[in-house]
mmCIF file of C-alpha atoms in Angstrom:
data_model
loop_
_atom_site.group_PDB
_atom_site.id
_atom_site.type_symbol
_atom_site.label_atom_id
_atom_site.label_comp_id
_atom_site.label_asym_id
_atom_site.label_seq_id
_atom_site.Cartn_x
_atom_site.Cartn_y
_atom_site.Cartn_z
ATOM 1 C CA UNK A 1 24.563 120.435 -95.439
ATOM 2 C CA UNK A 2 22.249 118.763 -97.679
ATOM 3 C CA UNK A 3 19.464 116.253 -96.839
ATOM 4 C CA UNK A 4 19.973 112.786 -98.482
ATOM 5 C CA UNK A 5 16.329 111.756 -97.609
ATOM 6 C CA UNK A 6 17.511 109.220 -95.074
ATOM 7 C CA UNK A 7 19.300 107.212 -97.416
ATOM 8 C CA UNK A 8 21.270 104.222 -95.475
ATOM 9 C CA UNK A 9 24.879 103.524 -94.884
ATOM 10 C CA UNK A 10 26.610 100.901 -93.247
ATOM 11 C CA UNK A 11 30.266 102.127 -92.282
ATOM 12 C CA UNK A 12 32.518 98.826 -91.725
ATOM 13 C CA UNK A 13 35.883 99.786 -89.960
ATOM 14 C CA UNK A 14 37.740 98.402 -86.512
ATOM 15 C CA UNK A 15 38.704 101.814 -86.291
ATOM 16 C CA UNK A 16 35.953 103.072 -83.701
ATOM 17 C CA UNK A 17 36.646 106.778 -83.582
ATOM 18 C CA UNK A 18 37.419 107.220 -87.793
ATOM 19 C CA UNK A 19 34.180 105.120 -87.687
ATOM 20 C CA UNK A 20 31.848 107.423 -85.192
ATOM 21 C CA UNK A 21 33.030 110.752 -86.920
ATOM 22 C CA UNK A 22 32.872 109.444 -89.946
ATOM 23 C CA UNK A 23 29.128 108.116 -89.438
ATOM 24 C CA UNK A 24 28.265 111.600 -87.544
ATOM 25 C CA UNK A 25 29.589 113.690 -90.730
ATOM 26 C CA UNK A 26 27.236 111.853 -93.149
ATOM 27 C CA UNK A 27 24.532 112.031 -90.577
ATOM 28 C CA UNK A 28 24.692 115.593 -90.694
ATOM 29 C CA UNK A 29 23.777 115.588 -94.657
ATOM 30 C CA UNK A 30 20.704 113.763 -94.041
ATOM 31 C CA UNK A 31 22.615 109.710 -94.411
ATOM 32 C CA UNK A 32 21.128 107.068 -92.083
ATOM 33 C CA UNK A 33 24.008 105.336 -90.900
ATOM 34 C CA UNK A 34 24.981 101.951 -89.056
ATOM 35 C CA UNK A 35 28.566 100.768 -87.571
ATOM 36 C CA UNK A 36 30.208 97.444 -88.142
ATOM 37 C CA UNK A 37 33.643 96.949 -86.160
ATOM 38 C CA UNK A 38 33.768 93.392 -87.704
ATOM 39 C CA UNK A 39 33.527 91.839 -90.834
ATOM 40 C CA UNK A 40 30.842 89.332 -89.120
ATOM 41 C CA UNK A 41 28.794 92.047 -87.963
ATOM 42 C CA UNK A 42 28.862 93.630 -90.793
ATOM 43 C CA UNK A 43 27.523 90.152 -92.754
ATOM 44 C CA UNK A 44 24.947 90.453 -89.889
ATOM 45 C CA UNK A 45 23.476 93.761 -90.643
ATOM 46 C CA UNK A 46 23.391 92.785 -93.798
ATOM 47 C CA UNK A 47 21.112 89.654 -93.337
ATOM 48 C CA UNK A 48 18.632 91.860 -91.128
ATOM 49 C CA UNK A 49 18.077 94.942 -93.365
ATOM 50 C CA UNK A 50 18.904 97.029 -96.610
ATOM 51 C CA UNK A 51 21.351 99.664 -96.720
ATOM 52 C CA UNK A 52 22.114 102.280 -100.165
ATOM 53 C CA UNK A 53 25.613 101.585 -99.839
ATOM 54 C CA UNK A 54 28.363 100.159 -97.343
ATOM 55 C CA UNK A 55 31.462 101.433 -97.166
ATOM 56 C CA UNK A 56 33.780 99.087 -96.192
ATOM 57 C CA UNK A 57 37.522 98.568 -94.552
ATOM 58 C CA UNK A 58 39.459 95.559 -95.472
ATOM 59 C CA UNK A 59 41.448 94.540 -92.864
ATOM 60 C CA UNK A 60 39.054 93.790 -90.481
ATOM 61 C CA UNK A 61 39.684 91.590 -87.286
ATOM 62 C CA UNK A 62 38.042 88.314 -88.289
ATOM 63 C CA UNK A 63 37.209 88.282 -92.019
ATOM 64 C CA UNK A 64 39.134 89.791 -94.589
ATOM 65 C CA UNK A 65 37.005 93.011 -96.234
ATOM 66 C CA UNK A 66 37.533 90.876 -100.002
ATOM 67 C CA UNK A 67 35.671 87.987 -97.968
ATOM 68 C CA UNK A 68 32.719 90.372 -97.085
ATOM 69 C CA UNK A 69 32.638 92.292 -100.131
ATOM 70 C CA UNK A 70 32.144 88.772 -102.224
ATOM 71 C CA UNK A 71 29.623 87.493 -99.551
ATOM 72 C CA UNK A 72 27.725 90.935 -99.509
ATOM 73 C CA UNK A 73 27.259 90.957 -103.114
ATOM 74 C CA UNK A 74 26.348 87.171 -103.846
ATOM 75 C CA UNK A 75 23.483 87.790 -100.758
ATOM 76 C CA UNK A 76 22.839 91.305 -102.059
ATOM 77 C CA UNK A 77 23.719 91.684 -105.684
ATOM 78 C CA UNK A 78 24.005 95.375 -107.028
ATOM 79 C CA UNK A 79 24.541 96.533 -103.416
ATOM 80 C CA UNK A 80 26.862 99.874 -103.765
ATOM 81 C CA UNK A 81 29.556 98.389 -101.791
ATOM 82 C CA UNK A 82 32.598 101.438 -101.520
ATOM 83 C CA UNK A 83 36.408 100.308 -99.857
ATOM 84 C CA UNK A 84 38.107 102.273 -98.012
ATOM 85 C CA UNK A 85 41.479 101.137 -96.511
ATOM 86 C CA UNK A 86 44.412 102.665 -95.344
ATOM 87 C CA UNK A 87 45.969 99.192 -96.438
ATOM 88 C CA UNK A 88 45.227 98.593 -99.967
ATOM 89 C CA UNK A 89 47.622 98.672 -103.337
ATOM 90 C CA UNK A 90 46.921 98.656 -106.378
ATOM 91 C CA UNK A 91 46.176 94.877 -106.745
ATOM 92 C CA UNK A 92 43.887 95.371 -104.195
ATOM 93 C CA UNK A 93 42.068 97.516 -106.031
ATOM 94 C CA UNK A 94 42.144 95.934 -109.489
ATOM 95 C CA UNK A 95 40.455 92.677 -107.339
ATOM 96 C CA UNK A 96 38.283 94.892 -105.278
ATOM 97 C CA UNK A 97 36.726 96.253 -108.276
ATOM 98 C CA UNK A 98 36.566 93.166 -110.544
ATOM 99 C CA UNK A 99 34.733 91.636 -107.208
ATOM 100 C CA UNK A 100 32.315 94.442 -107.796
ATOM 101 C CA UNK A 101 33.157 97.166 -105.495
ATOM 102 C CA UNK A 102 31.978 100.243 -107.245
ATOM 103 C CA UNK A 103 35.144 102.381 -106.156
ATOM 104 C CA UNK A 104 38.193 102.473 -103.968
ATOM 105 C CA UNK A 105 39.188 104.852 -101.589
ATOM 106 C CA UNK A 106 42.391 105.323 -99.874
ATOM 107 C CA UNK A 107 42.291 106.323 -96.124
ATOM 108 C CA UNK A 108 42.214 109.383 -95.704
ATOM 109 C CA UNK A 109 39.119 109.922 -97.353
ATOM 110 C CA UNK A 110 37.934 113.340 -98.305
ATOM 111 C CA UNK A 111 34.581 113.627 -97.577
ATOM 112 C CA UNK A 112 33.877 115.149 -101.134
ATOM 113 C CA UNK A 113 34.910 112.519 -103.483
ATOM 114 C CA UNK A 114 32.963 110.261 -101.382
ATOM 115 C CA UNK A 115 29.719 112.208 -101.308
ATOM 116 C CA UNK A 116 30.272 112.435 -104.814
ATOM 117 C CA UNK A 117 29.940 108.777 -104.996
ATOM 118 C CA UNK A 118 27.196 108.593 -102.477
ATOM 119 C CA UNK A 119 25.372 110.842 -104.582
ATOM 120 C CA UNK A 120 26.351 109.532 -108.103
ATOM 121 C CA UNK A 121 22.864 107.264 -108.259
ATOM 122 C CA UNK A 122 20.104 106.458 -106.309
ATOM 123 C CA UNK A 123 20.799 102.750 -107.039
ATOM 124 C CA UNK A 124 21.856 100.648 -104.188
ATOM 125 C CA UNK A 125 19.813 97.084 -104.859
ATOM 126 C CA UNK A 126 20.421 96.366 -101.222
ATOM 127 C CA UNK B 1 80.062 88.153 -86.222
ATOM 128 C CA UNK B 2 76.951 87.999 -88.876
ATOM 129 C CA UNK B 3 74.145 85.663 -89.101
ATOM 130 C CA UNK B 4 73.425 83.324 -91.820
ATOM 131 C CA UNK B 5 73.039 84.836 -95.218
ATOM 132 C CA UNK B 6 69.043 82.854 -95.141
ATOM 133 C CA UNK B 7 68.290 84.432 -91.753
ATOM 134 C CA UNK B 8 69.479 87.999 -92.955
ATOM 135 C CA UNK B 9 67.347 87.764 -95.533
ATOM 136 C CA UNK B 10 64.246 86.918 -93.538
ATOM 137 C CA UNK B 11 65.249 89.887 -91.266
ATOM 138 C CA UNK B 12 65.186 92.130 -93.883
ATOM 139 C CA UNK B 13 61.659 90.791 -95.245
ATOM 140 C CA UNK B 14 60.643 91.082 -91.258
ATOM 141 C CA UNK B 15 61.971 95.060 -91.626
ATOM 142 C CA UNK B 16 59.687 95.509 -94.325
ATOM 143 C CA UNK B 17 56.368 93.830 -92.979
ATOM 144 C CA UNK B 18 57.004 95.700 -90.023
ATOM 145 C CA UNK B 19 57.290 98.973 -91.907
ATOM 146 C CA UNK B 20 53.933 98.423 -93.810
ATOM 147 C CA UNK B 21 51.912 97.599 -90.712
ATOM 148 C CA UNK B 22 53.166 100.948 -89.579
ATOM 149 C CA UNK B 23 52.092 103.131 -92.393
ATOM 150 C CA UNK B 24 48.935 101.444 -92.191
ATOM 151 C CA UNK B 25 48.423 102.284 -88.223
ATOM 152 C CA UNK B 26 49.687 106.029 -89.119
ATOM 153 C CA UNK B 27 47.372 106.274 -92.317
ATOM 154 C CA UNK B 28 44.065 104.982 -89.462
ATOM 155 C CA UNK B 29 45.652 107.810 -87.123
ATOM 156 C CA UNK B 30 45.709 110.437 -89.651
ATOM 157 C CA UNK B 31 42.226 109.546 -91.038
ATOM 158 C CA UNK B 32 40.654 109.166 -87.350
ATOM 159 C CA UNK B 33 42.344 112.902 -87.146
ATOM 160 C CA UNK B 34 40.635 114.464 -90.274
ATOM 161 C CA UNK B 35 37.503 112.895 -90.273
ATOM 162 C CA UNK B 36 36.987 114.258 -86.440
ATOM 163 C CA UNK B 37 38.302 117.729 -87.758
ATOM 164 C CA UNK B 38 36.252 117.558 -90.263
ATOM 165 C CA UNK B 39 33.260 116.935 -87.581
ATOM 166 C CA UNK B 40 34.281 119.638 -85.721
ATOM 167 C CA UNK B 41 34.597 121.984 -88.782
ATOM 168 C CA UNK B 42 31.094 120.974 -89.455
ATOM 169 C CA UNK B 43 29.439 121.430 -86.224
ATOM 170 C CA UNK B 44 31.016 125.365 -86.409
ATOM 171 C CA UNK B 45 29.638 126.002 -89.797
ATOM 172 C CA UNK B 46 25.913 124.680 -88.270
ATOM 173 C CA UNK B 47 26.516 126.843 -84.799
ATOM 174 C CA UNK B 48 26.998 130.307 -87.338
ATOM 175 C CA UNK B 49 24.135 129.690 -88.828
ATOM 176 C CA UNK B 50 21.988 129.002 -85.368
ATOM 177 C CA UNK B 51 24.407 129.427 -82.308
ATOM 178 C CA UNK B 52 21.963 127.276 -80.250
ATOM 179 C CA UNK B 53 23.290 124.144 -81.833
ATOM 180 C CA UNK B 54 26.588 124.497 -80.274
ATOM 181 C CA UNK B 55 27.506 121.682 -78.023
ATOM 182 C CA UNK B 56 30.716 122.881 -76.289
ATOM 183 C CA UNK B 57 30.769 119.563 -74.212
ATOM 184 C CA UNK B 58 31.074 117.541 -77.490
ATOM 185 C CA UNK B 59 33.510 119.860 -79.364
ATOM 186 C CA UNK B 60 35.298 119.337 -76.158
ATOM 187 C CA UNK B 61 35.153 115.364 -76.557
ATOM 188 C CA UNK B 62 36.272 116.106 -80.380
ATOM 189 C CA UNK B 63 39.235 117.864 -79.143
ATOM 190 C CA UNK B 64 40.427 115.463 -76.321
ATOM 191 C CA UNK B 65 40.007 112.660 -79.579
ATOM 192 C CA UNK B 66 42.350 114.950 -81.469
ATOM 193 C CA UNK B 67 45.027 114.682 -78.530
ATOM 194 C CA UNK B 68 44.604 111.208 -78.424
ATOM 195 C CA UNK B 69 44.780 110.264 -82.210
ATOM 196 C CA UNK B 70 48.309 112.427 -82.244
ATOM 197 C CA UNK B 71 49.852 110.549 -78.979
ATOM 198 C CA UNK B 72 48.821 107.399 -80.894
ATOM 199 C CA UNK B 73 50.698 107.951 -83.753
ATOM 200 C CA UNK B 74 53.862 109.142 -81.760
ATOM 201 C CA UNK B 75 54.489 106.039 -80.129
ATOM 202 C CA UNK B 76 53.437 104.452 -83.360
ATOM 203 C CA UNK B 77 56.463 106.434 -85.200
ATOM 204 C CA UNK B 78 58.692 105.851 -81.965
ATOM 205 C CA UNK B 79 57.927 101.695 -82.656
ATOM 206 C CA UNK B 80 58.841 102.331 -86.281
ATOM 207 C CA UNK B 81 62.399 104.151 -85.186
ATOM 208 C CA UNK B 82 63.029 101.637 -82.613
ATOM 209 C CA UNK B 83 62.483 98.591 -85.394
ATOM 210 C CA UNK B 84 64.670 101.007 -87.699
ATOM 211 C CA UNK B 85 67.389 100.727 -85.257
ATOM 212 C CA UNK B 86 67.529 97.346 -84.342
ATOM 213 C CA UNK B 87 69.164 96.760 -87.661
ATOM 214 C CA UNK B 88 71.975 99.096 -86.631
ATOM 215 C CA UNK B 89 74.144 96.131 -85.142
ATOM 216 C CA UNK B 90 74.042 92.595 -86.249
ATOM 217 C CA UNK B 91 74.958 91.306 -82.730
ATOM 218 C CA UNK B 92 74.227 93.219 -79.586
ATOM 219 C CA UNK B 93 73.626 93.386 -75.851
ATOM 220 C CA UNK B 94 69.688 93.298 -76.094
ATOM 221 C CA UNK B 95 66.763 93.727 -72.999
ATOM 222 C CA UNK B 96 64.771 90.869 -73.363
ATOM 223 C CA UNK B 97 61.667 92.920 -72.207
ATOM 224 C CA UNK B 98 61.865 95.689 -74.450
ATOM 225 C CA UNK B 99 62.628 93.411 -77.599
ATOM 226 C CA UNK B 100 58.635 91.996 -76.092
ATOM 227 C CA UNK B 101 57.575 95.378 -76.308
ATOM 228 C CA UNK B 102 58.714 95.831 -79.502
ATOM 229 C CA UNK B 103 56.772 93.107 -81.190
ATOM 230 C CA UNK B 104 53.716 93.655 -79.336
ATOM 231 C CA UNK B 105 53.591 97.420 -80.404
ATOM 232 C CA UNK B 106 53.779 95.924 -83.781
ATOM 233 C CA UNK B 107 51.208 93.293 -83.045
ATOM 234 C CA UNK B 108 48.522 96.213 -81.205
ATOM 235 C CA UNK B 109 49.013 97.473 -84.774
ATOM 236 C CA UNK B 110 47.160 94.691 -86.738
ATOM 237 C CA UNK B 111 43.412 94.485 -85.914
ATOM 238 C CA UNK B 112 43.948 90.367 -85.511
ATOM 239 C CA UNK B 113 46.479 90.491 -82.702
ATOM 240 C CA UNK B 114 45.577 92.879 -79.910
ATOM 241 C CA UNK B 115 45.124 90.829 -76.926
ATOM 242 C CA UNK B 116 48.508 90.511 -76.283
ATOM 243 C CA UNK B 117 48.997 90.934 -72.054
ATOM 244 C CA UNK B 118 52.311 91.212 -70.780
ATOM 245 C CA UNK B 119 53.229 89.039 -68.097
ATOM 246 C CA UNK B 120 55.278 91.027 -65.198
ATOM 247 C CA UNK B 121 59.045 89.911 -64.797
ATOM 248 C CA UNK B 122 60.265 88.656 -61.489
ATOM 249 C CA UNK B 123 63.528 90.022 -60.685
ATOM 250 C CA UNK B 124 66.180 91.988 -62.825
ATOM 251 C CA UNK B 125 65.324 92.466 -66.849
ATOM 252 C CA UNK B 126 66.964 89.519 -68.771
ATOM 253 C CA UNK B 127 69.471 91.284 -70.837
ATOM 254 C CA UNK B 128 71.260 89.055 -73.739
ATOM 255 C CA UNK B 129 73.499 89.234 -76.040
ATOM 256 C CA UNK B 130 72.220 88.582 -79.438
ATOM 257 C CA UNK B 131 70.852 89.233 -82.947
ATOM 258 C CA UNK B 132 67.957 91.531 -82.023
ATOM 259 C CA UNK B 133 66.492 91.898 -85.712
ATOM 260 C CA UNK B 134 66.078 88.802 -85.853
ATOM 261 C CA UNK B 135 64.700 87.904 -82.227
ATOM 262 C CA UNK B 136 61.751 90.569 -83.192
ATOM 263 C CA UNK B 137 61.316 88.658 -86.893
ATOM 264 C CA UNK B 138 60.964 85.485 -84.512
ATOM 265 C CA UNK B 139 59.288 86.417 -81.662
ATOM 266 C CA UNK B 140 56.701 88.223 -83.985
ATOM 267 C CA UNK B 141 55.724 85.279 -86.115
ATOM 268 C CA UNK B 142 54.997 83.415 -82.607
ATOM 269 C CA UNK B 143 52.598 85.980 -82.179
ATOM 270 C CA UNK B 144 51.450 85.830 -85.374
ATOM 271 C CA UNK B 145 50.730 81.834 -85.827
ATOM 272 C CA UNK B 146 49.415 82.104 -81.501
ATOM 273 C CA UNK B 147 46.975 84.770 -83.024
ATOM 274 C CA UNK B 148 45.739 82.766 -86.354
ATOM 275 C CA UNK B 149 45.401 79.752 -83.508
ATOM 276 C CA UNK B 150 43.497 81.452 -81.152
ATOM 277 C CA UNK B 151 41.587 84.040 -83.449
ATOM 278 C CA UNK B 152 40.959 88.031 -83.073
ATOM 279 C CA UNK B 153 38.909 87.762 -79.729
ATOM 280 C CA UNK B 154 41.520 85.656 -77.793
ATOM 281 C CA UNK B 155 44.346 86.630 -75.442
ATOM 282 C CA UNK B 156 47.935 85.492 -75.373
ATOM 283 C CA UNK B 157 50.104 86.412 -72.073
ATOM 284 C CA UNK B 158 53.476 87.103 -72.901
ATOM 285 C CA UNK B 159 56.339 86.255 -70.316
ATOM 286 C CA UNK B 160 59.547 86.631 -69.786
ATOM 287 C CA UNK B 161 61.909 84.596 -67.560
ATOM 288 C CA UNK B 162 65.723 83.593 -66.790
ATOM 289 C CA UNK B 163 66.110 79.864 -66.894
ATOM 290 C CA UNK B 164 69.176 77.717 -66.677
ATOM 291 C CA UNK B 165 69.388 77.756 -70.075
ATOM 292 C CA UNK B 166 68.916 81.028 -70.959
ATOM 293 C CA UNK B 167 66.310 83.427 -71.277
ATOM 294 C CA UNK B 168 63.093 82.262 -72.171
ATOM 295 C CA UNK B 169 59.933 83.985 -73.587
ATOM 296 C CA UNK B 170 56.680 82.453 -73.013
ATOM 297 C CA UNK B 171 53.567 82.820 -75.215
ATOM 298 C CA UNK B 172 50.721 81.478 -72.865
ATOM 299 C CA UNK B 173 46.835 80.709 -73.387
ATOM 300 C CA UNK B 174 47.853 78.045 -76.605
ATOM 301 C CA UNK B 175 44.436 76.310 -77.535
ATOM 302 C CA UNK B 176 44.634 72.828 -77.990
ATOM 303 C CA UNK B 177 45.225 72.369 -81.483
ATOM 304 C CA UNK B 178 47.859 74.721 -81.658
ATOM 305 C CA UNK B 179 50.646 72.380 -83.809
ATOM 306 C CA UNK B 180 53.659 75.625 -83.464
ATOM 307 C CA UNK B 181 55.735 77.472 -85.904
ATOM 308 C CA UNK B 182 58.292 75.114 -86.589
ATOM 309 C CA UNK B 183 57.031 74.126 -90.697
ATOM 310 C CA UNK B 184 58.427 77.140 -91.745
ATOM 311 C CA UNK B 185 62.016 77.266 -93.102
ATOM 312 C CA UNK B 186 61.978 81.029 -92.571
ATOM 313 C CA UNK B 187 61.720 79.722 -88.383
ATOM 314 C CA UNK B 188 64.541 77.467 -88.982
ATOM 315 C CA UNK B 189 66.797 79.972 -90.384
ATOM 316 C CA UNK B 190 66.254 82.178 -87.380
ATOM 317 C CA UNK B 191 66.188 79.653 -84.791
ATOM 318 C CA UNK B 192 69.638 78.169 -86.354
ATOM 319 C CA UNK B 193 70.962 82.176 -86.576
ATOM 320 C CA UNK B 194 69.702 83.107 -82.897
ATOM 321 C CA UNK B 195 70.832 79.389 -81.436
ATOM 322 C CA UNK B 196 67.153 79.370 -79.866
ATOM 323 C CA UNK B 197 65.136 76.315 -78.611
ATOM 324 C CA UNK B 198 61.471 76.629 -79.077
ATOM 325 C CA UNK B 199 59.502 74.362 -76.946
ATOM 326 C CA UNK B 200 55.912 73.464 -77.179
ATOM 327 C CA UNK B 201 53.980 72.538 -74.234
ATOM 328 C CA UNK B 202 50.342 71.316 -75.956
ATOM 329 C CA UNK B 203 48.657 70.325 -72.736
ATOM 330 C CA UNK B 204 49.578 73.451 -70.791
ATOM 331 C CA UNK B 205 49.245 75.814 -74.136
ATOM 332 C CA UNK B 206 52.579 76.981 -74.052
ATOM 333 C CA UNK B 207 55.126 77.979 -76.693
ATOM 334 C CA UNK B 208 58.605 78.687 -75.083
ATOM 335 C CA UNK B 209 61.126 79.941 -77.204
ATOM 336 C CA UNK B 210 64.709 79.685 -75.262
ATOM 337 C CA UNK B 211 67.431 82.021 -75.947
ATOM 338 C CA UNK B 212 71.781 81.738 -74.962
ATOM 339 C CA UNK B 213 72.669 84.328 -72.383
ATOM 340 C CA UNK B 214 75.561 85.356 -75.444
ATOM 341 C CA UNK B 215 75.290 84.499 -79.217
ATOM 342 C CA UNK B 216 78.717 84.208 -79.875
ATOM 343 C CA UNK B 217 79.800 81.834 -76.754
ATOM 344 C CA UNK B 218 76.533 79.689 -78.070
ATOM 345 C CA UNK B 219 77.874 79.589 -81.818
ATOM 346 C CA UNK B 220 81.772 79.267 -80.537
#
């Protein structure tokens, strides 16, 4: 398992358990990562600290994951923001990535294709 | 007897709501399942290479999640074959309670409406007879506008009770500003098709929605 060099990750998903394994796999390569059960929370952690990327959920308790993905970017532009949703069609995606998300994952996710993405670029501008 | 052509239509739109909210809730079951494999698959491949690493307690914890994940999405598949059947006959003899535990399966499946408590019955289970499609298509939109009212974080008790009337479910813990579901003409349609009454009680924060005892001596 490789070391990313502590690069940062906020994982936003109600789904607790996806969420903790999820977090723990990416951990073990070396990723720094945070949880976000709610798409407030997540708008929190954003406010207090960078993050590389955040991969986010979109239906989320309170907020819609569009809603956070716009509000992310305008407070964080270039941020790699990366959906993944067991929810989302194809219209989804087409807004999703006109928004600015820089892909769009269906749920579930194999861990490859989004390393891969994790690892495209160091870029992040969060 | 069949209901009005409208309120057939909004049960079949209800059927296939229903049915994505339940693919969604399997595809977060399946995920949870093979990202926690996945875990485990990865803790293995670091015990090989230095068997002091293994943590038998956790892979344990891993396991038991496994378990868990799969009983989840059986009673999520059971919801989806009980909605599936209640289709099967336009008018039938219906438990009252179990149409309630329908709908709030379906509602524990959206991230904005769990806090849904059941209220317990006092007495006998209020069995009617009438369109139960469409009593899930209206019961769940209650839910659904008491949710948007009250937000993610609240609770809504769910009750159900014999009255002189009929059988009534009760949505409790309304805030203040809750105005009801009555502006939509989807409501209508099933409250005309199901011969309900739905009552709103602002100051005590209660939406009642009243059902006949049977369907077709209501609509004779």
């Amino acid at each position: 398992m490789g070391d990313e060099s502590n690069r940062s990750i906020l994982i936003v998903d109600d789904e607790r358990r996806f969420t903790a394994a999820l977090a723990k796999r990416l951990e073990l390569r070396g990723f720094s990562c945070c949880m976000a059960f709610d798409g407030l929370s997540a708008l929190a952690f954003l406010e207090k600290r960078p993050f590389d990327a955040v991969l986010l959920d979109l239906r989320l308790p309170d907020v819609h994951g569009m809603q956070v993905l716009s509000r992310a970017l305008a407070a964080r532009p270039g941020l790699r923001v990366i959906i993944m949703t067991a929810h989302g069609d194809e219209r989804d995606r087409r807004v999703c990535l006109r928004l600015g998300a820089r892909a769009f994952l269906r749920k579930p996710v194999a861990l490859a294709d989004l390393l891969a993405l994790l690892e495209g670029d160091a870029g992040g501008g969060g | 007897m069949s209901a009005a052509p409208g309120a057939e239509g909004e049960g079949l739109v209800f059927l296939g709501k229903a049915t994505a909210v339940i693919s969604h809730s399997i595809k977060n079951v399946m995920a949870t399942v093979s990202e926690t494999a996945g875990l485990i698959g990865d803790l293995v491949a670091l015990a090989e290479r230095d068997p002091r690493r293994i943590d038998l307690k956790e892979l344990g914890v891993l396991g038991e999640t496994i378990v868990e994940e799969i009983q989840r999405g059986f009673q999520v598949v059971q919801l989806l074959n009980k909605l599936a059947h209640s289709g099967d006959q336009p008018v039938a003899d219906v438990d009252v309670e179990e149409v309630v535990t329908v709908v709030s399966g379906l509602g524990r499946c959206l991230a904005y409406c769990s806090g849904i408590t059941r209220l317990p019955s006092a007495g006998e289970r209020p069995r009617i007879r009438t369109q139960p499609l469409l009593l899930q298509d209206l019961l769940y939109r209650a839910l659904d506008a008491a949710f948007r009212a009250v937000g993610p974080d609240g609770e809504i008790k769910v009750g159900v009770e014999r009255g002189a009337d009929g059988v009534c479910v009760a949505l409790q813990g309304l805030p203040a500003g809750f105005r009801g579901i009555f502006e939509s003409p989807g409501v209508e349609l099933l409250k005309q098709a199901l011969c309900a009454r739905i009552a709103l009680d602002k100051d005590a924060g209660v939406l009642r929605l009243v059902l006949p005892e049977s369907l077709d001596e209501a609509r004779a």
